[in-house]
Amino acid sequence: QVQLQESGPGLVKPSQTLSLTCTVSGGSISSGGYYWSWIRQHPGKGLEWIGYIYYSGSTYYNPSLKSRVTISVDTSKNQFSLKLSSVTAADTAVYYCARASVLIGMMLFDIWGQGTMVTVSS
Amino acid sequence: QSALTQPASVSGSPGQSITISCTGTSSDVGGYNYVSWYQQHPGKAPKLMIYDVSNRPSGVSNRFSGSKSGNTASLTISGLQAEDEADYYCSSYISSSTLVFGGGTKLTVL
């Protein structure tokens, strides 16, 4: 049973870079047919897709965040990571990592991490 | 890319059926049969309920069904139960392997 777990600082200062890691257990991140994704949810608000990465390193980002986002993958550690630069209070949110499958459908998020709250504040 | 449009809230009594709409454009919902629906209970991660407009993942109740007409997708829940009370989000694939979520709908079971 594949599981995802986010980790990283819960508090980031304005203008700094938010860094989170998602560890994949119970399966290989190098399995074809899956895109490894980051999604966030502002407090009391809806879901916002940030981007995803294929194990080969191909990345796709939300155009509204593209200039500040980098998603990378470390297949040796079975992890993928999110970096969001120049953060402001507007980046305060719960950040989820998720697996997007293209095996049985198209970009469906079938497995999610529990989410981690990141607050941007000085 | 703009968020897909969902009603902020819907409600229904136990046993009834409700439908949640998800309206986009010909560039997203209308252009692809790649709409998914997610259920989110408070403090929990979302759960996939429907994918590719009308397909149910294994383990999801057949009380949940999806459809699409033009630029609007719909999620219907029949035989409403108390545990169905949650937030529901649609998402649609867009071109170039990107996607967009709807704003979410709060379902209240009266």
Coordinates of N, CA, C and O in Angstrom, one line a residue, chain A residues 35 39 41 45-49 52 60-63 96 104-110 112-115, chain B residues 1 34 36 38 40 43-48 51-52 89 91 93 96-104:
Chain A
Y35 N 2.5 10.7 -11.7 CA 3.1 12.0 -11.6 C 3.0 12.4 -10.1 O 1.9 12.3 -9.5
I39 N -0.1 20.0 -3.9 CA -1.3 20.7 -3.9 C -1.4 21.5 -2.6 O -1.0 21.0 -1.6
Q41 N -3.8 24.2 0.1 CA -5.2 24.6 0.5 C -5.0 25.7 1.5 O -4.6 25.5 2.7
K45 N -10.2 27.6 2.5 CA -10.4 27.8 1.1 C -10.3 26.4 0.3 O -10.1 25.4 0.9
G46 N -10.3 26.6 -1.0 CA -10.3 25.4 -1.8 C -8.9 24.9 -2.2 O -7.9 25.5 -1.7
L47 N -8.8 23.9 -3.0 CA -7.6 23.3 -3.4 C -6.9 24.1 -4.5 O -7.6 24.5 -5.4
E48 N -5.6 24.1 -4.5 CA -4.9 24.8 -5.6 C -3.7 23.8 -6.0 O -2.9 23.5 -5.2
W49 N -3.8 23.4 -7.3 CA -2.7 22.6 -7.8 C -1.4 23.4 -8.0 O -1.5 24.5 -8.6
Y52 N 3.5 19.1 -10.7 CA 3.9 17.8 -10.5 C 5.2 17.4 -11.3 O 5.6 18.2 -12.2
Y60 N 5.7 20.0 -14.4 CA 4.6 20.8 -14.9 C 4.1 21.7 -13.8 O 3.9 21.1 -12.7
Y61 N 4.0 23.0 -14.0 CA 3.6 23.9 -12.9 C 2.4 24.7 -13.2 O 2.1 25.0 -14.4
N62 N 1.7 25.1 -12.2 CA 0.6 26.0 -12.3 C 1.2 27.3 -12.8 O 2.1 27.9 -12.2
P63 N 0.7 27.9 -13.9 CA 1.2 29.1 -14.4 C 1.3 30.3 -13.4 O 2.2 31.1 -13.5
Y96 N -0.2 19.6 0.6 CA -0.4 18.2 0.4 C 0.6 17.7 -0.7 O 0.7 18.3 -1.8
I104 N -5.1 4.5 -15.0 CA -6.5 4.1 -15.1 C -7.3 5.3 -15.6 O -8.5 5.1 -15.9
G105 N -6.8 6.4 -15.6 CA -7.5 7.6 -16.0 C -6.5 8.7 -16.3 O -5.3 8.4 -16.5
M106 N -6.9 9.9 -16.2 CA -6.0 11.0 -16.6 C -5.9 12.0 -15.4 O -6.8 12.7 -15.0
M107 N -4.7 12.0 -14.8 CA -4.3 12.9 -13.8 C -5.3 12.9 -12.6 O -5.9 14.0 -12.2
L108 N -5.6 11.8 -12.1 CA -6.4 11.6 -11.0 C -5.6 11.4 -9.7 O -4.6 10.6 -9.8
F109 N -5.9 12.2 -8.7 CA -5.1 12.1 -7.5 C -5.6 10.9 -6.6 O -6.6 11.1 -5.9
D110 N -5.0 9.8 -6.7 CA -5.5 8.6 -6.0 C -5.0 8.4 -4.6 O -5.6 7.7 -3.8
W112 N -3.0 10.5 -1.3 CA -2.6 11.8 -0.8 C -1.9 11.6 0.6 O -2.1 10.6 1.3
G113 N -1.0 12.5 0.8 CA -0.4 12.6 2.1 C -1.4 13.2 3.1 O -2.4 13.7 2.7
Q114 N -1.0 13.3 4.4 CA -1.9 13.8 5.4 C -2.0 15.4 5.3 O -2.9 16.0 5.9
G115 N -1.0 16.0 4.7 CA -0.9 17.4 4.6 C -0.1 18.0 5.8 O 0.0 17.4 6.9
Chain B
Q1 N -5.0 30.3 -15.5 CA -6.1 29.4 -15.6 C -7.0 29.7 -14.4 O -6.6 29.8 -13.2
Y34 N -11.9 14.4 -18.7 CA -10.9 14.2 -17.7 C -11.3 15.0 -16.4 O -10.4 15.7 -15.9
S36 N -12.4 15.0 -12.5 CA -12.4 14.1 -11.3 C -13.1 14.9 -10.2 O -13.3 16.1 -10.2
Y38 N -13.5 15.0 -5.8 CA -12.9 14.6 -4.5 C -13.8 15.0 -3.4 O -14.4 16.1 -3.4
Q40 N -13.8 15.8 0.8 CA -12.9 16.2 1.8 C -13.6 16.4 3.1 O -14.4 17.4 3.2
G43 N -10.4 18.6 8.2 CA -9.1 18.2 8.8 C -8.5 17.0 8.1 O -7.4 16.5 8.6
K44 N -9.1 16.5 7.0 CA -8.6 15.3 6.4 C -8.1 15.6 5.0 O -8.5 16.7 4.4
A45 N -7.4 14.7 4.4 CA -7.0 14.9 3.0 C -8.1 14.5 2.1 O -9.0 13.7 2.5
P46 N -8.2 15.1 0.9 CA -9.2 14.8 0.0 C -9.2 13.3 -0.4 O -8.1 12.7 -0.4
K47 N -10.3 12.8 -0.9 CA -10.4 11.4 -1.3 C -11.0 11.4 -2.7 O -12.0 12.1 -2.9
L48 N -10.4 10.6 -3.6 CA -11.0 10.5 -5.0 C -12.3 9.8 -5.0 O -12.4 8.6 -4.5
Y51 N -13.5 9.7 -11.4 CA -12.4 10.1 -12.3 C -12.9 9.9 -13.7 O -13.8 9.2 -14.0
D52 N -12.3 10.7 -14.6 CA -12.7 10.6 -16.1 C -14.2 10.8 -16.2 O -14.8 10.0 -16.9
Y89 N -14.8 18.8 -4.3 CA -14.0 19.5 -5.3 C -14.0 18.8 -6.6 O -13.8 17.6 -6.7
S91 N -12.0 18.7 -10.4 CA -10.8 19.1 -11.1 C -10.9 18.7 -12.6 O -11.6 17.7 -12.9
Y93 N -8.5 18.3 -16.2 CA -7.2 18.3 -17.0 C -7.4 19.5 -18.0 O -8.4 19.7 -18.5
S96 N -1.4 20.5 -22.0 CA 0.0 20.5 -21.6 C 0.2 20.0 -20.2 O 1.0 20.5 -19.4
S97 N -0.6 19.0 -19.9 CA -0.5 18.2 -18.6 C -0.7 19.1 -17.4 O -0.1 18.9 -16.3
T98 N -1.4 20.2 -17.5 CA -1.8 21.0 -16.3 C -3.2 20.7 -15.9 O -4.0 20.1 -16.7
L99 N -3.6 21.1 -14.7 CA -5.0 21.0 -14.4 C -5.4 22.1 -13.4 O -4.6 22.9 -13.0
V100 N -6.8 22.1 -13.2 CA -7.3 23.1 -12.4 C -8.4 22.5 -11.5 O -9.1 21.6 -11.9
F101 N -8.6 23.0 -10.3 CA -9.6 22.6 -9.4 C -10.8 23.6 -9.4 O -10.6 24.8 -9.8
G102 N -11.9 23.1 -8.9 CA -13.0 24.0 -8.7 C -12.9 24.6 -7.3 O -12.0 24.2 -6.5
G103 N -13.8 25.6 -7.0 CA -13.7 26.3 -5.8 C -14.2 25.5 -4.6 O -14.0 25.9 -3.4
G104 N -14.9 24.4 -4.8 CA -15.4 23.6 -3.7 C -16.8 23.9 -3.4 O -17.3 25.0 -3.5

